CSV table of C-alpha atoms in Angstrom, one decimal:
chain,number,residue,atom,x,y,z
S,1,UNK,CA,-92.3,-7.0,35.4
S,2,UNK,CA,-94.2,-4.5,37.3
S,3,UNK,CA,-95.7,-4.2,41.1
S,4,UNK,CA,-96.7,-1.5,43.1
S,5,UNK,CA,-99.7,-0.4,45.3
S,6,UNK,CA,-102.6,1.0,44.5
S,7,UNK,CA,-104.8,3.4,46.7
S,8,UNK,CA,-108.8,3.0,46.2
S,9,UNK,CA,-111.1,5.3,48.4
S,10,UNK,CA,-114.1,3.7,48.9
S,11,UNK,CA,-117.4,4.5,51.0
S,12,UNK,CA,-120.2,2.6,52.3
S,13,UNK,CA,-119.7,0.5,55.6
S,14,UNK,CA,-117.6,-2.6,55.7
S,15,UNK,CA,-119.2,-6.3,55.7
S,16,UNK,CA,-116.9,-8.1,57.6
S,17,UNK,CA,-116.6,-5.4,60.4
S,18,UNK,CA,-120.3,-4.6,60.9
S,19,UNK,CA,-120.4,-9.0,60.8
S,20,UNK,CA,-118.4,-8.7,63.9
S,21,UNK,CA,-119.8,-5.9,65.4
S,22,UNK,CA,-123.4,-7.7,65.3
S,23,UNK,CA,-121.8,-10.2,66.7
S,24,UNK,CA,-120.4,-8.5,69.9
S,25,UNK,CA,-123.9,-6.8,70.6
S,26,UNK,CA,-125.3,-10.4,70.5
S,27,UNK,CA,-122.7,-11.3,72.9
S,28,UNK,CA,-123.1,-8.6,75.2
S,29,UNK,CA,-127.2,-9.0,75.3
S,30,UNK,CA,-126.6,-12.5,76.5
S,31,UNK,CA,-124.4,-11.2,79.6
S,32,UNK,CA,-128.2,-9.8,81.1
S,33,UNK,CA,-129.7,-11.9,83.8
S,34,UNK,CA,-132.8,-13.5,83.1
S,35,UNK,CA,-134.9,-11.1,85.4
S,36,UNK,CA,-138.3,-12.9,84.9
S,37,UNK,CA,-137.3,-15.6,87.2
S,38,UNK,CA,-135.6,-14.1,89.4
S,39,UNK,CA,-137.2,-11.2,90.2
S,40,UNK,CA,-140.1,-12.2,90.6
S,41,UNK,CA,-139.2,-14.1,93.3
S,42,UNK,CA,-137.7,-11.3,95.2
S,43,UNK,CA,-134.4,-12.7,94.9
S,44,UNK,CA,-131.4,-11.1,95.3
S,45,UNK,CA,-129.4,-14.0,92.9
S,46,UNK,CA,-131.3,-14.4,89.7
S,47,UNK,CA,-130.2,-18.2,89.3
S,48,UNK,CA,-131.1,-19.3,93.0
S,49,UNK,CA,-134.9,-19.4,92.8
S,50,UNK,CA,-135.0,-20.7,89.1
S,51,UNK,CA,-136.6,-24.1,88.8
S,52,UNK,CA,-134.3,-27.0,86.7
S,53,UNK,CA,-136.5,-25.9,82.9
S,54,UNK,CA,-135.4,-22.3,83.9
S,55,UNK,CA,-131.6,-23.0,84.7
S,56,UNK,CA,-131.2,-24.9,81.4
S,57,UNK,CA,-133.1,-22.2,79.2
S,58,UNK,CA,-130.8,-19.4,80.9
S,59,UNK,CA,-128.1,-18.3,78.8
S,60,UNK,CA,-124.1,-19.9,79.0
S,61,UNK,CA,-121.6,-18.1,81.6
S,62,UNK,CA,-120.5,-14.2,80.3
S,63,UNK,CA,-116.8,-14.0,78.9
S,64,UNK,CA,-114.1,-14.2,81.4
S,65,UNK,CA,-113.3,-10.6,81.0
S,66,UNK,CA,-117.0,-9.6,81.4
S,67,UNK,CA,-117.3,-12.3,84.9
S,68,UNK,CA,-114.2,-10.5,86.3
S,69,UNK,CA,-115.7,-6.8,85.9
S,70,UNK,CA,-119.2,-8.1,86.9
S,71,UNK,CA,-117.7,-9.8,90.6
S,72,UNK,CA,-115.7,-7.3,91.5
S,73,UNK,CA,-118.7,-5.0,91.2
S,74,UNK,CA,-120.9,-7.1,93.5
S,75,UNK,CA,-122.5,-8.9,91.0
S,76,UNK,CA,-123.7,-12.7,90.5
S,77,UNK,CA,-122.4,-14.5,94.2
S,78,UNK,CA,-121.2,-10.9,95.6
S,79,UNK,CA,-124.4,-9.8,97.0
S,80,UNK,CA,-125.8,-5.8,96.5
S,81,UNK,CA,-129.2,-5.2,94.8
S,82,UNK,CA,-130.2,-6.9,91.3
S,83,UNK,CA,-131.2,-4.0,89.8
S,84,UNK,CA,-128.5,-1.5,90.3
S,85,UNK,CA,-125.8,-4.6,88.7
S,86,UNK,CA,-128.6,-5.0,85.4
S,87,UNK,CA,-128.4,-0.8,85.5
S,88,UNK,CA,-124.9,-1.2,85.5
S,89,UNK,CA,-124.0,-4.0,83.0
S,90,UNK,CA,-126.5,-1.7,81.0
S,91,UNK,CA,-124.3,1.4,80.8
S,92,UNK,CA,-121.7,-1.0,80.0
S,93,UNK,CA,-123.2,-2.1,77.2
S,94,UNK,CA,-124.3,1.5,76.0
S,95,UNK,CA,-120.6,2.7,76.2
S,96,UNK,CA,-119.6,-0.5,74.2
S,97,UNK,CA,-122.3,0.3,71.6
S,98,UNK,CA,-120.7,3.2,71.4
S,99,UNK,CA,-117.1,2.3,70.5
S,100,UNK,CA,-118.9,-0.4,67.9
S,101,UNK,CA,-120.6,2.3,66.4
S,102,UNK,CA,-117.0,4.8,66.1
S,103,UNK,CA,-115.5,1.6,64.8
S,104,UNK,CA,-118.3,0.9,62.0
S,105,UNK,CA,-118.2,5.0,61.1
S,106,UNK,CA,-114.1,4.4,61.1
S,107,UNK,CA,-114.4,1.1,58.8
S,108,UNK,CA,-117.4,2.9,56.2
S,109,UNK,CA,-114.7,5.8,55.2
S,110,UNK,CA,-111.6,4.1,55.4
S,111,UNK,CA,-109.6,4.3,52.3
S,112,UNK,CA,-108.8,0.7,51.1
S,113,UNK,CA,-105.7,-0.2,49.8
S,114,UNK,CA,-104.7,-2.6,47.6
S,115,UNK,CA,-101.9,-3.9,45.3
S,116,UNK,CA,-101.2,-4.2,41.6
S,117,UNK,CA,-98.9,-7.0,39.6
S,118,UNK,CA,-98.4,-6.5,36.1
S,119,UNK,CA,-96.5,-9.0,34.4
S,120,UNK,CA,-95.1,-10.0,30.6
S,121,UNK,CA,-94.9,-14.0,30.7
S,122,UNK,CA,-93.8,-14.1,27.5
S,123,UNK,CA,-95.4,-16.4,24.8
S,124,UNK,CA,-93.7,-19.6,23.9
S,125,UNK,CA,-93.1,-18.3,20.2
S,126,UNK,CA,-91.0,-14.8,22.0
S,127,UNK,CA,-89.8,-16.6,25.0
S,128,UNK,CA,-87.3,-18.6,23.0
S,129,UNK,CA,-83.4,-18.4,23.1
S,130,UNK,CA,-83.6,-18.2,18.8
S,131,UNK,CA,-85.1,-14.8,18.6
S,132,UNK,CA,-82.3,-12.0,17.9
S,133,UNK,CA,-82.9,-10.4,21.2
S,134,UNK,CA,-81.8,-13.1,23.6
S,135,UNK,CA,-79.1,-15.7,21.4
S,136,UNK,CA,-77.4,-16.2,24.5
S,137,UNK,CA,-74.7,-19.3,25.5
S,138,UNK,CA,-72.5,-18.4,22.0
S,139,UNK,CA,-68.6,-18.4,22.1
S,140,UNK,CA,-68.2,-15.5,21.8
S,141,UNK,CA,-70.6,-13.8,22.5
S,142,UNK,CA,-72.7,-12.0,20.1
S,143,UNK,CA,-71.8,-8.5,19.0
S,144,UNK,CA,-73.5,-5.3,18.7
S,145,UNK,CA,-72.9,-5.2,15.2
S,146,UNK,CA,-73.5,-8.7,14.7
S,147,UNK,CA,-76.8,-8.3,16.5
S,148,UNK,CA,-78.0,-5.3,14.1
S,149,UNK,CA,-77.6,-7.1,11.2
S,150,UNK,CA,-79.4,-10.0,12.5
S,151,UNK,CA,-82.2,-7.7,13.7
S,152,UNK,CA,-82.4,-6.0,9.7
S,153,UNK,CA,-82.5,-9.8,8.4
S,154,UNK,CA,-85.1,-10.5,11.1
S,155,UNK,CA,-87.8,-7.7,10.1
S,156,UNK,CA,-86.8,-7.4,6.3
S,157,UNK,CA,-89.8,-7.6,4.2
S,158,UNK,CA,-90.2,-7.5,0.2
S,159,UNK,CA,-92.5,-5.5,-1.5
S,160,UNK,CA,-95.7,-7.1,-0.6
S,161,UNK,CA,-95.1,-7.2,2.8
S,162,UNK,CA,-93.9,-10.6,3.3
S,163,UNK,CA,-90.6,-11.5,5.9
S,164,UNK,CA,-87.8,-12.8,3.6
S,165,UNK,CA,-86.0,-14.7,6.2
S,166,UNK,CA,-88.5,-16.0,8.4
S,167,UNK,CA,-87.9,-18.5,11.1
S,168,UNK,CA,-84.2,-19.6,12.3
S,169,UNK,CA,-82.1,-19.9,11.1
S,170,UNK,CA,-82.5,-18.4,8.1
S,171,UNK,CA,-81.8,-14.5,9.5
S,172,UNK,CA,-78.8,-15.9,11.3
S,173,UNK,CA,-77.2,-18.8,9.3
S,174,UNK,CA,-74.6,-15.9,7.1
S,175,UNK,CA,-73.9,-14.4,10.8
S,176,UNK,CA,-73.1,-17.0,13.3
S,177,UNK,CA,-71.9,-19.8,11.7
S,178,UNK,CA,-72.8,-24.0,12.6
S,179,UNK,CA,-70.6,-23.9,15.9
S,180,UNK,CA,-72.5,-20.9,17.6
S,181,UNK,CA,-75.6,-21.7,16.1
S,182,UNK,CA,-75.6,-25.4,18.2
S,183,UNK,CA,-74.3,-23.7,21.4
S,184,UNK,CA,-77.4,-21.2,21.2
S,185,UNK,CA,-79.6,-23.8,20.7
S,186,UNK,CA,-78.3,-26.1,23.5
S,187,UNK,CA,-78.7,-23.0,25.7
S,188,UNK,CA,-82.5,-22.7,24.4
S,189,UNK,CA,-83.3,-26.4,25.3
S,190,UNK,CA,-81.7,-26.1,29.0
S,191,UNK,CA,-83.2,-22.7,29.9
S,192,UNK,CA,-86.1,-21.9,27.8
S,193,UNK,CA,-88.3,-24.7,27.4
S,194,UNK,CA,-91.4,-24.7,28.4
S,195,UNK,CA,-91.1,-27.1,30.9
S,196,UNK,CA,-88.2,-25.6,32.9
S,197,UNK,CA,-90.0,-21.6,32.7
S,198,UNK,CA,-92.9,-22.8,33.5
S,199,UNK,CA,-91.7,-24.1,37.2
S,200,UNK,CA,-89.4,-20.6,37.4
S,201,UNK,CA,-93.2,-18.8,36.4
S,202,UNK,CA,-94.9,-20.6,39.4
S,203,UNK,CA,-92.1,-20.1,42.0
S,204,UNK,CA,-92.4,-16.4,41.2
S,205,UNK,CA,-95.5,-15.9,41.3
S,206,UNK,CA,-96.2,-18.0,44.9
S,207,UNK,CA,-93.9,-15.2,46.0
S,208,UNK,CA,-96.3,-12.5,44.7
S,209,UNK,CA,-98.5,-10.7,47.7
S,210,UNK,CA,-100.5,-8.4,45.5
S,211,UNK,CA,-104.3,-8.4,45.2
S,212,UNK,CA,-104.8,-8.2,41.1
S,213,UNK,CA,-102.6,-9.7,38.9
S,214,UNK,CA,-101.9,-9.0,35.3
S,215,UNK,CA,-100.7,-11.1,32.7
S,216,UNK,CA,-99.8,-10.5,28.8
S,217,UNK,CA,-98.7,-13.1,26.4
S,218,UNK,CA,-100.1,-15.5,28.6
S,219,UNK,CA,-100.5,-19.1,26.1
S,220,UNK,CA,-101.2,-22.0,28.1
S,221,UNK,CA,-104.1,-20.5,30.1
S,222,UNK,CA,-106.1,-23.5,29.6
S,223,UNK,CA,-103.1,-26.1,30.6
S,224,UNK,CA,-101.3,-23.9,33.4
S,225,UNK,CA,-102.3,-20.9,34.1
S,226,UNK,CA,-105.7,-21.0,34.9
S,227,UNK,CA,-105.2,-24.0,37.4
S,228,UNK,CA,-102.2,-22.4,39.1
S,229,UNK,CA,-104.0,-19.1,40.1
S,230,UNK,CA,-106.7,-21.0,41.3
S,231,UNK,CA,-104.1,-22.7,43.4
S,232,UNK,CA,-102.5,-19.4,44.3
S,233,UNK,CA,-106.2,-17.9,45.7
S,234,UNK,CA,-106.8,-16.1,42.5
S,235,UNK,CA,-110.0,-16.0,40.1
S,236,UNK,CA,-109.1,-15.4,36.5
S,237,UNK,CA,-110.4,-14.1,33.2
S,238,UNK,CA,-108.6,-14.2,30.0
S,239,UNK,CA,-108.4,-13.4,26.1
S,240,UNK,CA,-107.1,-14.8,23.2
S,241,UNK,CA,-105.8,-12.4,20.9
S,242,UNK,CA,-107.4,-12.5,17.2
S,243,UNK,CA,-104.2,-13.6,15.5
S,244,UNK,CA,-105.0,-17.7,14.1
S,245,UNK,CA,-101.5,-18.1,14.4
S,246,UNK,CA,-100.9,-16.7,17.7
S,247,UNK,CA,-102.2,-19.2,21.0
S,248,UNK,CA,-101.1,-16.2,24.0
S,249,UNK,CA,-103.6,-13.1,24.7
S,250,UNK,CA,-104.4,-11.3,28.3
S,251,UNK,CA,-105.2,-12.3,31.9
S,252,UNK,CA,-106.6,-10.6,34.6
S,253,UNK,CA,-106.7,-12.5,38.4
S,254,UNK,CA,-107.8,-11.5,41.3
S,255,UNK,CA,-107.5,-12.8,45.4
S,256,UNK,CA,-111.1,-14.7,45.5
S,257,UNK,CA,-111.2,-13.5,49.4
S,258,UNK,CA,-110.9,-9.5,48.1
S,259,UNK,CA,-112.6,-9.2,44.8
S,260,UNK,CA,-115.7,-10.7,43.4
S,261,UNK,CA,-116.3,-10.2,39.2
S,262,UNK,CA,-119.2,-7.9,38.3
S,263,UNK,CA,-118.1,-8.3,34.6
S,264,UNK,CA,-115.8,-8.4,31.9
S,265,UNK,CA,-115.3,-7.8,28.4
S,266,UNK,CA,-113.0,-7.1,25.6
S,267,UNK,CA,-112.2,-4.8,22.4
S,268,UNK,CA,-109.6,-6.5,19.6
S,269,UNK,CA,-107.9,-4.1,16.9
S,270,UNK,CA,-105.2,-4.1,14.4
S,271,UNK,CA,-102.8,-1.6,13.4
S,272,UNK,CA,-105.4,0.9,11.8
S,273,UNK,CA,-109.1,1.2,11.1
S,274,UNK,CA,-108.6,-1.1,8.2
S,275,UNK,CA,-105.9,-3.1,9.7
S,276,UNK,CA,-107.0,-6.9,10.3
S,277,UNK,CA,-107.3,-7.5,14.0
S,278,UNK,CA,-103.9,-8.3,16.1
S,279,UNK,CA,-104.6,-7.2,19.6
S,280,UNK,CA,-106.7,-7.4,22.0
S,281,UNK,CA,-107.2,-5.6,25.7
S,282,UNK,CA,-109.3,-7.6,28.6
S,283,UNK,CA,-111.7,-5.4,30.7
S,284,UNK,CA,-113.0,-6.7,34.4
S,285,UNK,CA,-115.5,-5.0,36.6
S,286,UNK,CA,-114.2,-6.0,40.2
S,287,UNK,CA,-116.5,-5.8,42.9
S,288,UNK,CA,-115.1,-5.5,46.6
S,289,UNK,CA,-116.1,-8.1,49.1
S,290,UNK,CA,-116.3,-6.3,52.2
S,291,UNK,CA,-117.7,-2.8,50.1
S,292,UNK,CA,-120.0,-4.5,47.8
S,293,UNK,CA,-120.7,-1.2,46.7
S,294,UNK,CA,-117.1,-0.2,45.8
S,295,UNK,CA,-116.0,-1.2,42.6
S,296,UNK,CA,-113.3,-0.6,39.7
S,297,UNK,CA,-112.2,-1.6,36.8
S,298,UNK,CA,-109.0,-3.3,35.5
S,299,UNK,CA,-108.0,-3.1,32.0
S,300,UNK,CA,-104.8,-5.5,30.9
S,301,UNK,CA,-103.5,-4.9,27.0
S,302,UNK,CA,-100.6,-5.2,24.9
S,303,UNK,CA,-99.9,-2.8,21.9
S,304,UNK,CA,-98.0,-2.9,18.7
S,305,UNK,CA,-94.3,-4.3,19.5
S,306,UNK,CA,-90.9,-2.9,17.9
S,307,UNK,CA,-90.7,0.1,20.4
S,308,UNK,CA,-87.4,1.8,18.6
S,309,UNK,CA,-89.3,1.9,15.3
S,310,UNK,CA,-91.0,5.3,15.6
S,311,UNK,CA,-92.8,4.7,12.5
S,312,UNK,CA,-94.9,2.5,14.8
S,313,UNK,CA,-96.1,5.2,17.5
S,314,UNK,CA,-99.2,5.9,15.3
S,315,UNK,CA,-100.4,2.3,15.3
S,316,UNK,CA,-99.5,2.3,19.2
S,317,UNK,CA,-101.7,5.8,18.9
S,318,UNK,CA,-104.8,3.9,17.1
S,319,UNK,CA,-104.6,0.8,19.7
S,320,UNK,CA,-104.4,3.1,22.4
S,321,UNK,CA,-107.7,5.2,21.5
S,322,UNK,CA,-109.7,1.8,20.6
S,323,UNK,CA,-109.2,1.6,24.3
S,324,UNK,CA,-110.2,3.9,25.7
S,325,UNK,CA,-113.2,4.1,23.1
S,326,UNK,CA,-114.0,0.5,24.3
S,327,UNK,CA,-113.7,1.3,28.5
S,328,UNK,CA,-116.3,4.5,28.0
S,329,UNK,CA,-118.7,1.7,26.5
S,330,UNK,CA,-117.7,-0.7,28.9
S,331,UNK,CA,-117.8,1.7,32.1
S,332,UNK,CA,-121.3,2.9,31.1
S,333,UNK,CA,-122.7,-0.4,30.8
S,334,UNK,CA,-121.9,-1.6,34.0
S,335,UNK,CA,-122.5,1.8,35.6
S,336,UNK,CA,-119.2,2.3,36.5
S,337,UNK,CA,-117.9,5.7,35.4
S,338,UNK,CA,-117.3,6.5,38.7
S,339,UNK,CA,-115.0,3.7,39.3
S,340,UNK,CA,-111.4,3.6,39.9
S,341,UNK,CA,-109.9,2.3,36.8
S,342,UNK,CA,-106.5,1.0,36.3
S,343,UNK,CA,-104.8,0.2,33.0
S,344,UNK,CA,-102.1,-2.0,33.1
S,345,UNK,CA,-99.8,-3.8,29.9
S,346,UNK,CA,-97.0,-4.0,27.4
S,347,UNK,CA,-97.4,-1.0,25.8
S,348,UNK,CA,-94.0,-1.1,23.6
S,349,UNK,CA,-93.3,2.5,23.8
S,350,UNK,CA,-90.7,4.3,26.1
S,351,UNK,CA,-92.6,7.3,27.2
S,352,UNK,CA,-96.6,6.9,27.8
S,353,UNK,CA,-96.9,10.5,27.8
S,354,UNK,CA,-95.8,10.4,24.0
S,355,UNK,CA,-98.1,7.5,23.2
S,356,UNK,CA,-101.1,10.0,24.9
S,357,UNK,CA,-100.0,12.4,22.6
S,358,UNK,CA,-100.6,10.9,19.5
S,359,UNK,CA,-103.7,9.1,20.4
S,360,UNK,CA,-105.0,13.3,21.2
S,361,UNK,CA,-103.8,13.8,17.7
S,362,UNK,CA,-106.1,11.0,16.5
S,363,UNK,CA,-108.9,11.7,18.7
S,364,UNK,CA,-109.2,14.9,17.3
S,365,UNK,CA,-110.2,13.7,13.8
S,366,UNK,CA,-113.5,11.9,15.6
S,367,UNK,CA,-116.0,13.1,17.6
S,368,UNK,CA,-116.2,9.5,19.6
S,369,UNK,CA,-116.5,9.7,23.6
S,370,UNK,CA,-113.7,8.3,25.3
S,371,UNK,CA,-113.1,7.2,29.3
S,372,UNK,CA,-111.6,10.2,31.4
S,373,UNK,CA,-108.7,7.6,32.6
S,374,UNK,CA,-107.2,8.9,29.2
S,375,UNK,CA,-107.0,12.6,30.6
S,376,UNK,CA,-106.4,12.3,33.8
S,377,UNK,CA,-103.8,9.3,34.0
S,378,UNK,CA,-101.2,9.2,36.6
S,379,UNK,CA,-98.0,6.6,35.4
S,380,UNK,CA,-97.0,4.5,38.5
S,381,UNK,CA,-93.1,5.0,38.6
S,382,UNK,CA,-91.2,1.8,37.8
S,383,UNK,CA,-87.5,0.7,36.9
S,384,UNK,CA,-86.7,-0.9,33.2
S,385,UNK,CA,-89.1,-3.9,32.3
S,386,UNK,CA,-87.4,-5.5,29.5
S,387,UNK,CA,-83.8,-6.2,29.5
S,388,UNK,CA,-81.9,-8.4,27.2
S,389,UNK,CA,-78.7,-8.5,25.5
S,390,UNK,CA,-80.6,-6.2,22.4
S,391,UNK,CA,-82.5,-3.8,24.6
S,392,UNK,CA,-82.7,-2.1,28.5
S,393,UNK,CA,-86.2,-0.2,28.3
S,394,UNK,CA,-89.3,0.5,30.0
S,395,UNK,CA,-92.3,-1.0,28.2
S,396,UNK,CA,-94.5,-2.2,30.5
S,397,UNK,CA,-96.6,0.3,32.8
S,398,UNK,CA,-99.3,0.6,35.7
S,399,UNK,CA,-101.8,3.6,34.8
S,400,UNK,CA,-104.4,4.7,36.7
S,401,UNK,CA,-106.9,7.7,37.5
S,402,UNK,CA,-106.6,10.4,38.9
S,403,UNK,CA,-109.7,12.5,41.0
């Protein structure tokens, strides 16, 4: 739901470039005249006085561009004195040396840029037409009021905590009626099955040009997803969240020909201290192919859902500190506290600042260390994420630190 770029400054000098750079000085060595042979024999053309071993040891012709310069100058069939041309050709290759060295200084202290993708897949049990925030394809269409009611049946709960109308159509059966309930399921069939999204999920994603992707509620890792990266040039990593019931968790992928993986881990957590474990939030320690030296981290998560019920910012708090607790451990252990870190998910609330807020509030009851991404966040700036017929919010966000 969410793209944007990403700036990294990195030191240290890059592979590829000084690759190439060896390469040219090899290239421009091999443009000097064998001057054993040649000399030696008071020559004044190195290759006319070289015996038939000699000519085929000698090195292959210089580039065109090089031959051109080197002619033009007297050099190989044009006459003049050997050693001035080898002087020359010399200086030549000083003054290049020179330019590959600017170039290698230019590439070690480059800032490198890169882009991040942030994505909600949805899970097959959310991603389905007979949840109360979609219901689309009924005649007519659902209504405002009709949808509240649905969403109070949907969420209502007796005293012990259990759902009283779980599963359709029992939260929608006194609401919609037979008719409306046969056109919305239709509608599910034809647009949401697995099948059909899973084709739409592809064709998006081929269209995708950034660097890291991430992915939350992504089920069929094992059976889709993992496979199609692979075929997109992406590595992957991924989670399973704790809940039995539950088959989607996070995913982290990455461009094989940027980013290498230098580790990864991950911290699950429920609702509160005591709360059984619900959610989860991947870490990854990315290392950068042409730096090997730079590297950063990239933290995918998503928190406690139900963003209009404020009652649930202080679970969204908790999650939020487990974190952060969890990337300080994580950072340290891979000495990587000095890394860029980025911290990307559903986080179900509409204003990050707020959720930052709380999880102070909590913080401030523990003496636990926590990673400085948590004080010194900057919020990429991004248009709704989540828009249905129930809801037009921003839930999902791109975080990451500032020096």
């Amino acid at each position: 739901r969410t793209s944007t770029s990403v700036l990294v400054r990195g030191t240290g000098a890059a592979a590829g470039a000084s690759s190439a750079m060896r390469v040219l000085r090899r290239s421009a060595a091999a443009l000097l005249p064998p001057r054993t042979n040649a000399l030696s024999r008071g020559s004044s053309s190195p290759h006319c006085a070289a015996t038939p071993r000699a000519r085929a040891a000698m090195p292959p012709p210089p580039p065109l561009a090089v031959t051109s310069r080197w002619l033009s100058t007297g050099g190989i069939g044009g006459g003049g004195d050997l050693e001035a041309r080898v002087n020359q050709l010399e200086a030549i290759i000083r003054g290049q040396a020179e330019k590959i060295a600017a170039l290698e200084h230019s590439a070690s202290t480059a800032q490198k840029r890169f882009s991040v993708f942030h994505y909600n897949v949805l899970a097959d049990q959310y991603g389905s037409n007979l949840q109360p925030w979609f219901l689309m394809g009924a005649e007519p269409p659902v209504s405002n009021e009709e949808r509240k009611h649905m969403h109070e049946q949907f969420y209502a709960r007796d005293s012990d905590g259990r759902l009283l109308n779980k599963g359709w159509p029992n939260w929608s059966a006194d609401t919609l009626g037979p008719e409306r309930m046969a056109q919305i399921e239709a509608y599910d069939v034809e647009n949401f099955s697995w099948e059909g999204r899973s084709e739409k999920l592809r064709a998006k994603l081929a269209t995708v040009r950034s660097d890291v992707l991430t992915l939350v509620e992504c089920d069929h890792y094992q059976d889709f997803w993992s496979s199609t990266l692979d075929e997109l040039g992406f590595d992957s990593v991924w989670q399973k969240r704790p809940r039995d019931s539950s088959t989607d968790g996070c995913c982290i992928a990455w461009r094989k020909d940027t980013f290498e993986l230098a580790g990864s881990s991950s911290v699950s957590f429920g609702n509160s201290l005591d709360g059984a474990h619900d959610r989860v939030c991947l870490f990854s320690l990315l290392r950068w192919k042409r730096d090997p030296e730079q590297t950063m981290i990239v933290a995918t998560t998503h928190l406690a859902r139900n963003p209009e019920d404020k009652r649930m910012a202080w679970a969204r708090g908790y999650q939020y500190a487990s974190i952060f607790k969890k990337m300080q451990e994580f950072s340290a252990q891979h000495d990587a506290t000095a890394s860029p870190t980025i911290l990307t998910g559903d986080l179900n609330c509409g204003d990050v600042h707020e959720l930052a807020g709380v999880t102070y509030a909590l913080l401030a009851f523990t003496a636990s260390p926590v990673h400085p991404l948590l004080w010194t966040v900057e919020d990429v700036p991004s248009p709704v994420t989540t828009v249905t017929d129930a809801r037009d919010l921003r839930i999902d966000y791109i975080l990451y630190q500032v020096w």
